[in-house]
Coordinates of C-alpha atoms and ligand atoms in Angstrom, one line a residue:
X1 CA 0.0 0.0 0.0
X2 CA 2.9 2.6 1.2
X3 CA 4.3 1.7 -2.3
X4 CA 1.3 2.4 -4.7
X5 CA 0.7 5.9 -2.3
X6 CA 4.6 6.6 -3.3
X7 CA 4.2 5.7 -6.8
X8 CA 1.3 7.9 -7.1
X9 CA 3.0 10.6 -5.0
X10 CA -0.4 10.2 -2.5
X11 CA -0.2 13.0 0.8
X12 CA -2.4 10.4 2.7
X13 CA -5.4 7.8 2.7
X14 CA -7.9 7.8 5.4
X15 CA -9.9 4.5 6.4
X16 CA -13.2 4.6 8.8
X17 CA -15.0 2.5 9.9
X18 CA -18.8 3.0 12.0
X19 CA -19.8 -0.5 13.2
X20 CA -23.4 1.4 13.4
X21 CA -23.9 2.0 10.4
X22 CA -22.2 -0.7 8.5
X23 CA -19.9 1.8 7.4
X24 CA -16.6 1.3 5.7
X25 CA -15.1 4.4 3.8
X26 CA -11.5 5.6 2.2
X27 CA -11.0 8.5 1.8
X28 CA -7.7 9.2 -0.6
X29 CA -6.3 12.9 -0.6
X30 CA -3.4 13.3 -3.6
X31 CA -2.4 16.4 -2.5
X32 CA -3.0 20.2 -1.1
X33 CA -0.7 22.1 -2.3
X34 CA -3.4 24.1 -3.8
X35 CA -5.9 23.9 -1.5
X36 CA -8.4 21.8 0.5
X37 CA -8.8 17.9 -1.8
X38 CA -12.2 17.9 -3.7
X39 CA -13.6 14.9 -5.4
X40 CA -16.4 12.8 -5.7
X41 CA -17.3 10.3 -3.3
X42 CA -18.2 6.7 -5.4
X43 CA -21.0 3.9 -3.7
X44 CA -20.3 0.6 -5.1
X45 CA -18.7 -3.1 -3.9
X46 CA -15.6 -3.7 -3.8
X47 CA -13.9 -6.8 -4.0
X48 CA -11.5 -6.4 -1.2
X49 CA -10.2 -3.2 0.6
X50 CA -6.9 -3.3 -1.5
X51 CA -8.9 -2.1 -4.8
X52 CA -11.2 0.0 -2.9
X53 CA -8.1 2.1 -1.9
X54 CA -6.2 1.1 -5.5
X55 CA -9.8 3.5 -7.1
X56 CA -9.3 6.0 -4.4
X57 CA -6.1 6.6 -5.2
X58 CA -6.2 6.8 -9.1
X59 CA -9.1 9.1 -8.9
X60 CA -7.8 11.2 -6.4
X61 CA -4.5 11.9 -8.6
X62 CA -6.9 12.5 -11.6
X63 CA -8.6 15.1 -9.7
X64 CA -5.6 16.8 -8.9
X65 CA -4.7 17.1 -12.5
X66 CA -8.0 18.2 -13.4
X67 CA -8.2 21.3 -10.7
X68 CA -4.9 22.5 -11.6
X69 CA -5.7 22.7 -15.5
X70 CA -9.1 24.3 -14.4
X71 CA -7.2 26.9 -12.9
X72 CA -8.8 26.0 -9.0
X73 CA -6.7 26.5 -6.1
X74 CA -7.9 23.3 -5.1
X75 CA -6.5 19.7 -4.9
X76 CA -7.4 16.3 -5.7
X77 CA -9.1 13.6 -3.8
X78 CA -11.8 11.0 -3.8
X79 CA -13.6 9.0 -1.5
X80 CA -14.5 5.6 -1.8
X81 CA -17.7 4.0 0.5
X82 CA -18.1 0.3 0.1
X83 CA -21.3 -0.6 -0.3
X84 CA -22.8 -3.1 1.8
X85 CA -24.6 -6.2 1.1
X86 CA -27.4 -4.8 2.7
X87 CA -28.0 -1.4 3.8
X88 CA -30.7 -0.5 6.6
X89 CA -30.3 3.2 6.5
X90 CA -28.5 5.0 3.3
X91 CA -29.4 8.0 5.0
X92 CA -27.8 7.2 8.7
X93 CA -25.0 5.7 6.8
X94 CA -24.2 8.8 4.9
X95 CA -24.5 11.2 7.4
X96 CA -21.8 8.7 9.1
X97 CA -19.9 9.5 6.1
X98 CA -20.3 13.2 7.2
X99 CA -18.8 12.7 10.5
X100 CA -15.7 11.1 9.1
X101 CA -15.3 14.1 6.3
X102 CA -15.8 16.6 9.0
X103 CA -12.9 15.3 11.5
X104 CA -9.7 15.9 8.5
X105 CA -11.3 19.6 9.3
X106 CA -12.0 21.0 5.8
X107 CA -8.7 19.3 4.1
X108 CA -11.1 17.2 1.7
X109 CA -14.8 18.2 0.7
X110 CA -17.0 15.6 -0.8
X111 CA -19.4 15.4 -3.9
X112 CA -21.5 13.3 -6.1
X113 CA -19.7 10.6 -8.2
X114 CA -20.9 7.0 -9.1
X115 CA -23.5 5.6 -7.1
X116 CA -24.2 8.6 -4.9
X117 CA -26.8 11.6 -5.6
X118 CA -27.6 14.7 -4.3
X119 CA -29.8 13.6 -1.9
X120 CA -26.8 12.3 -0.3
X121 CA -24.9 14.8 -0.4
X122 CA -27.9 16.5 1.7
X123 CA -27.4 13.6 4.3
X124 CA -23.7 14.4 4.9
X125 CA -24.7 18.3 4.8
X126 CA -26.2 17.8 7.8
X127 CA -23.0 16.5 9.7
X128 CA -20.4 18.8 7.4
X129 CA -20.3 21.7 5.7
X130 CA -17.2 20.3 3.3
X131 CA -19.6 18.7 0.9
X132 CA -21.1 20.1 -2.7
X133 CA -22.8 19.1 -5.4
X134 CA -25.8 19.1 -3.0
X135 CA -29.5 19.7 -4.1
X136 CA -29.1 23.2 -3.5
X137 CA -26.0 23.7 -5.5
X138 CA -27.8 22.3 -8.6
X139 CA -26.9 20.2 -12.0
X140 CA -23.2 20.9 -13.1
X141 CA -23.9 19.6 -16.5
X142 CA -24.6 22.3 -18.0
X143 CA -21.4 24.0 -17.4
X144 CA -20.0 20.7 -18.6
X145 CA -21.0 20.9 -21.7
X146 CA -20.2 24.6 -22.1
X147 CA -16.5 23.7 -21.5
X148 CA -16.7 20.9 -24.3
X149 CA -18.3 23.4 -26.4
X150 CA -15.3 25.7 -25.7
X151 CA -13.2 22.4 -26.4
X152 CA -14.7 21.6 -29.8
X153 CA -14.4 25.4 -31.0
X154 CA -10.7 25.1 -30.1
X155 CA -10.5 22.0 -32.0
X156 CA -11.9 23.4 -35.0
X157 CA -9.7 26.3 -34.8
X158 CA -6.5 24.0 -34.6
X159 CA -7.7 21.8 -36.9
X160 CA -9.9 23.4 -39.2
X161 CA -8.7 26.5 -39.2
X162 CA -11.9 28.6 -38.0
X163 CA -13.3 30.1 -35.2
X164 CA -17.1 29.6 -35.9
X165 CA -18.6 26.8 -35.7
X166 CA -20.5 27.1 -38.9
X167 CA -21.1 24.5 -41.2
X168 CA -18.6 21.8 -38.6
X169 CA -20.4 18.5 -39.0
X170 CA -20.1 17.3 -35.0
X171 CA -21.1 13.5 -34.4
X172 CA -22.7 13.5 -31.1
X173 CA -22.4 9.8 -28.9
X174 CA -24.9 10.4 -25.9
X175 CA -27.8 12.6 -25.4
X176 CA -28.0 13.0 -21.5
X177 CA -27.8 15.2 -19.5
X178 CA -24.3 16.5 -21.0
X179 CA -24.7 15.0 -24.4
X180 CA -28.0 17.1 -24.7
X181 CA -27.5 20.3 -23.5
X182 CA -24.0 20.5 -25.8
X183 CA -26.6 19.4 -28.7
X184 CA -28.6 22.4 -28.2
X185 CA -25.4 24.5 -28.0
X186 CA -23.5 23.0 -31.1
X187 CA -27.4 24.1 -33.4
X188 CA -27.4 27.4 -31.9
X189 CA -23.6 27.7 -33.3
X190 CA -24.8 26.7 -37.0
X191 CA -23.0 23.0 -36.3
X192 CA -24.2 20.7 -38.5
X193 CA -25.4 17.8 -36.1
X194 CA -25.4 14.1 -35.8
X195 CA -26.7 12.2 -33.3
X196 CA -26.4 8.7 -31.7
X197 CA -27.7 7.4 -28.4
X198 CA -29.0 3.9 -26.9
X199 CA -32.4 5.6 -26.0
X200 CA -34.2 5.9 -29.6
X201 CA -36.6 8.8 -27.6
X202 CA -33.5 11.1 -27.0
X203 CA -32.5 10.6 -30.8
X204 CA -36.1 11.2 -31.5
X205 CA -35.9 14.7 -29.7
X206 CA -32.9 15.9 -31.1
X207 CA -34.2 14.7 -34.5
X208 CA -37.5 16.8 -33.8
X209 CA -36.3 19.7 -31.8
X210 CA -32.8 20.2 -33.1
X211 CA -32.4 19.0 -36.7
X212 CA -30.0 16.3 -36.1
X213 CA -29.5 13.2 -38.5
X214 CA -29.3 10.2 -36.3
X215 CA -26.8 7.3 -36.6
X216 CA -26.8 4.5 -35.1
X217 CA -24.8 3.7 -31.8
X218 CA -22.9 1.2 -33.8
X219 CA -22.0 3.6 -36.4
X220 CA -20.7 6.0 -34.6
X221 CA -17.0 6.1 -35.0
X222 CA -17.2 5.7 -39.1
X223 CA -19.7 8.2 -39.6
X224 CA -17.5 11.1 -42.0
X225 CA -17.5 14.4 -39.5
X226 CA -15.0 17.0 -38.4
X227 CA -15.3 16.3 -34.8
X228 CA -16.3 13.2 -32.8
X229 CA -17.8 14.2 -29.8
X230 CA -17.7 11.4 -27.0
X231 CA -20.7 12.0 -24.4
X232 CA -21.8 9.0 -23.0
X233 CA -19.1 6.0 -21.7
X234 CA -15.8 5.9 -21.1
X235 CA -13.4 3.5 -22.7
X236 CA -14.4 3.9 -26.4
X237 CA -11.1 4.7 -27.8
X238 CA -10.3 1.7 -28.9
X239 CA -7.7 0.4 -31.3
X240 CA -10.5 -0.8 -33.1
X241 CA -12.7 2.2 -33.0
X242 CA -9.6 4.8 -33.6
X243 CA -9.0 2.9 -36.3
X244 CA -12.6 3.4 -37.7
X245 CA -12.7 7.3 -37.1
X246 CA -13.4 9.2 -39.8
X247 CA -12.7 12.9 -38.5
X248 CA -10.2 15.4 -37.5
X249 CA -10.9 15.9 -33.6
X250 CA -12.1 14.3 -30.6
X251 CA -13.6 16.3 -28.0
X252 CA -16.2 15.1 -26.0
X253 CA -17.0 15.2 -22.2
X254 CA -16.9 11.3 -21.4
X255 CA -14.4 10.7 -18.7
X256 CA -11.4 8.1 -19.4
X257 CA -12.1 8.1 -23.4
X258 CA -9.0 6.2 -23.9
X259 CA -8.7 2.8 -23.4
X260 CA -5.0 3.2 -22.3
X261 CA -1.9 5.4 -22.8
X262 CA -1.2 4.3 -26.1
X263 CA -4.4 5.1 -27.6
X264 CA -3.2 8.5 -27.1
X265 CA -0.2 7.8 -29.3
X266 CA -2.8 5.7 -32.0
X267 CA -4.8 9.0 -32.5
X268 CA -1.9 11.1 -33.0
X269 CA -0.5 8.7 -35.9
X270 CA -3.9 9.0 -37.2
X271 CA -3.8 13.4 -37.4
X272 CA -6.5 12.8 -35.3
X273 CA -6.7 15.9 -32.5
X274 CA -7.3 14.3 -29.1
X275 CA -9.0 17.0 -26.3
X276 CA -7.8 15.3 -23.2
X277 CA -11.4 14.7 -21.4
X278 CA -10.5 15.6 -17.7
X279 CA -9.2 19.4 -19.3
X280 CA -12.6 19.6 -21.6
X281 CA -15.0 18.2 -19.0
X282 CA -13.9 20.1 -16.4
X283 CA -16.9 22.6 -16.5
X284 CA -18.3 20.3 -14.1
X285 CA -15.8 20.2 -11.3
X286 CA -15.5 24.3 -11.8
X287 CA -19.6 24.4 -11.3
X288 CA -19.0 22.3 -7.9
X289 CA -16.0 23.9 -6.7
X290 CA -17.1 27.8 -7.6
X291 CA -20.6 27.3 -6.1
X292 CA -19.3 25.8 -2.8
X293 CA -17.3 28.8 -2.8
X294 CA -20.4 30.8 -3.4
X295 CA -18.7 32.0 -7.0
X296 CA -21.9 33.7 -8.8
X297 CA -23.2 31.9 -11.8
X298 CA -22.3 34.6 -14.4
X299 CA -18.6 34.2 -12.9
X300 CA -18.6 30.5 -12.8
X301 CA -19.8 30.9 -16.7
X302 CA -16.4 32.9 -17.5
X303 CA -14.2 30.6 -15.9
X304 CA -15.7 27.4 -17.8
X305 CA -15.0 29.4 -21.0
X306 CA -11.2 29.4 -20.3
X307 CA -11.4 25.6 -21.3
X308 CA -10.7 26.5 -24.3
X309 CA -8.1 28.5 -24.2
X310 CA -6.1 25.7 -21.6
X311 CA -6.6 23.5 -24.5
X312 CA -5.4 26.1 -27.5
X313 CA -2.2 26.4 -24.8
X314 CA -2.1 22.5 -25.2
X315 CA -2.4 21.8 -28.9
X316 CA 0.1 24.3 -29.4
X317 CA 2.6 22.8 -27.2
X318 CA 1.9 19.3 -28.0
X319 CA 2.5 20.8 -32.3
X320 CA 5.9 22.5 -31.2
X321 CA 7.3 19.5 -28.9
X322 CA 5.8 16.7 -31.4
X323 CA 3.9 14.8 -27.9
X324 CA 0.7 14.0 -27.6
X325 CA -2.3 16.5 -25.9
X326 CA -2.5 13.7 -23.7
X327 CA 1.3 13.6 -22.3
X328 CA 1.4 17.7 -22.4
X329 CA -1.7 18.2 -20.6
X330 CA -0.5 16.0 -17.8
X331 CA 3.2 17.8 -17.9
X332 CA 1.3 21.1 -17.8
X333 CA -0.7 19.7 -14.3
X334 CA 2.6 18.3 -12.8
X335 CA 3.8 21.7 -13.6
X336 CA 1.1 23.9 -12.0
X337 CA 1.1 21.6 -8.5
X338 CA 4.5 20.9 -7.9
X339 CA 5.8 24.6 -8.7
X340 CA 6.9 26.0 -5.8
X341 CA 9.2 22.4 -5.8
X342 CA 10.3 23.9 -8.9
X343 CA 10.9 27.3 -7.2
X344 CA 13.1 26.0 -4.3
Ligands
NAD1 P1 -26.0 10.5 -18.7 O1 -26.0 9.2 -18.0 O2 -27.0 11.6 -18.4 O3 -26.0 10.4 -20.3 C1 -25.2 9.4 -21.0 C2 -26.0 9.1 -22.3 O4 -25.2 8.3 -23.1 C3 -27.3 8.3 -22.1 O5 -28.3 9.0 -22.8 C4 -27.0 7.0 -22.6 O6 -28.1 6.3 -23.2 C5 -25.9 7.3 -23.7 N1 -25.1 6.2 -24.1 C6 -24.4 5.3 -23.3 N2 -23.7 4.5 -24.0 C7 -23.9 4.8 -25.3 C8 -23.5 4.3 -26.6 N3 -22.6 3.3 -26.7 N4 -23.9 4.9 -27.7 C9 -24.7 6.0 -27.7 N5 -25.2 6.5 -26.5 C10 -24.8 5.9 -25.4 O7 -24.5 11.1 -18.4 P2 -24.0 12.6 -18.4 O8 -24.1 13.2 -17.1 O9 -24.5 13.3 -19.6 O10 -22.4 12.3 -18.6 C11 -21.9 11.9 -19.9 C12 -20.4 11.6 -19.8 O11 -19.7 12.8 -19.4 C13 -20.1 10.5 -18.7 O12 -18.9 9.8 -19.2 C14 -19.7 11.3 -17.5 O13 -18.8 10.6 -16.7 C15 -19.0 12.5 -18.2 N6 -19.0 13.7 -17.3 C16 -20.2 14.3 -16.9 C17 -20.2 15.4 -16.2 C18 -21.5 16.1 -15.7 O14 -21.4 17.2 -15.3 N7 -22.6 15.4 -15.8 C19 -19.0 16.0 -15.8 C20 -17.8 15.5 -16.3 C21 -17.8 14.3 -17.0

């Protein structure tokens, strides 16, 4: 365990237990050299308490990364609650949770991730105040899929060579509650929209509402575009798929796109522009951080724009030094967090 937190440079991991409750929770802080750890706090079985605290930890560094590129003087955590067999009081058990993010005193606040909800964020409200993403603070998707659409435009700038978004033929993969509020965005641009999602209704809509051509989910990564826009799973650059694509930029809001580190280095071979998805989906963890901080919405608006100038910073570098977005945009967190190491 000491080994992994060294690997991944981890300032601490936290275990609790509340025999009460049925509690058992990790809570992983990477680091806060910025300021306090935020990340989400995930609900789900594990198999043993070694992999619990393996997800902790990988999420937490990712975090990190993700705050410093979004320009928040915050760091990166996660917490992890295993979920129990059987649970006779969610609520009790997360406002057990609360207790055990109020005693590290503000160094980590909580939020919604898999498995959890606002309503439970509400249940360890009432034992903490370091705890977003609440009913009250509201849906962050929105501001997610302003971000991508700040992504995409910087795409098309690098790529195509134009600032409007005129006539760019997008293809859309996911129509929720990101995927749909970007499509709305993308027509009000002039985008020329496609569309595919599981849900025929939600293709149906956009169809109706919108004017977009559907495609089908299986079609997704061969259907001619300038941008494939990646808004529903994660994992779905592939070998195979990358080899499908038929477009000059990916930049989509799904988190983990890649299926690992050397998809990265397939997409560049290809010419294919990759947006790294925890710089263009990070609308969302700016909504979360700026309203805890009681940031007004017109102000949370202007920072989730500067997506896309973080990205035209890391196409530009990635062009000069010949490295993937990928590889910069992770140079350019290290960078940002460790740089008063740097400094001394
Ligand atoms: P969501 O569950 O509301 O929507 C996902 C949509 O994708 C659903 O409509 C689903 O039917 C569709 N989908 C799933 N697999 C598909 C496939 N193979 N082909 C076509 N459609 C498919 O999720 P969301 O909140 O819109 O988030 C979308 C992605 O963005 C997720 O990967 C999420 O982790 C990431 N993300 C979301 C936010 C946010 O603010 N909600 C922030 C950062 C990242």
């Amino acid at each position: 365990m000491f080994a992994a937190m060294r690997s991944d440079k981890m300032q601490a991991l936290h275990l609790f237990s509340d025999e009460a409750t049925g509690l058992e929770a990790i809570i992983a802080i990477h680091n806060t050299r910025l300021g306090p750890a935020l990340g989400g706090c995930r609900y789900m079985p594990y198999a043993s308490i070694e992999a619990a605290s393996a997800d902790a930890m990988r999420l937490a560094r990712g975090m990190s990364y993700k705050a410093a590129l979004a320009g928040l003087e915050q760091g990166g955590g996660k917490a992890v609650i295993i979920r129990p067999a059987h649970v006779p009081d969610r609520a009790a058990l997360f406002e057990a949770f609360g207790r055990c993010i109020e005693s590290l005193r503000g160094g980590y606040i909580t939020a919604v991730d898999s498995g959890t909800s606002s309503q439970d964020m509400d249940c360890i409200a009432q034992q903490t105040g370091h705890v977003t993403s609440t009913r009250q603070a509201g849906d962050p998707s929105p501001h997610t899929a302003l971000g991508v659409l700040m992504g995409i435009k910087a795409a098309a700038r690098r790529q195509l060579g134009q600032e409007s978004l005129a006539g760019v033929r997008v293809m859309l993969q996911g129509l929720g509650n990101v995927g749909y509020a970007l499509a709305e965005m993308l027509v009000a641009e002039g985008a020329d929209l496609l569309v595919a999602d599981l849900d025929a209704g939600k293709v149906r809509m956009a169809e109706d509402d919108l004017g977009a051509t559907p495609i089908a989910p299986d079609a997704v990564f061969e259907a001619p575009c300038d941008i494939f826009a990646p808004c529903g799973l994660g994992g779905v650059l592939t070998p195979a798929s990358i080899a499908q694509l038929r477009c000059a930029a990916v930049a989509g809001a799904a988190n983990n796109q890649l299926i690992n580190s050397d998809a990265a280095d397939l997409l560049d071979a290809r010419g294919i522009l990759y947006a790294p998805d925890y710089v263009i989906n990070a609308g969302g963890l700016l909504h979360v951080a700026l309203t805890h901080q009681g940031v007004a919405a017109g102000e949370i608006a202007a920072r989730v724009r500067l997506v896309g100038d973080r990205l035209d910073s890391i196409f530009a570098q990635s062009l000069a030094e010949g490295r993937s977005p990928s590889e910069i945009a992770d140079h350019q967190a290290e960078a940002i967090i460790y740089a008063d190491l740097a400094l001394s």
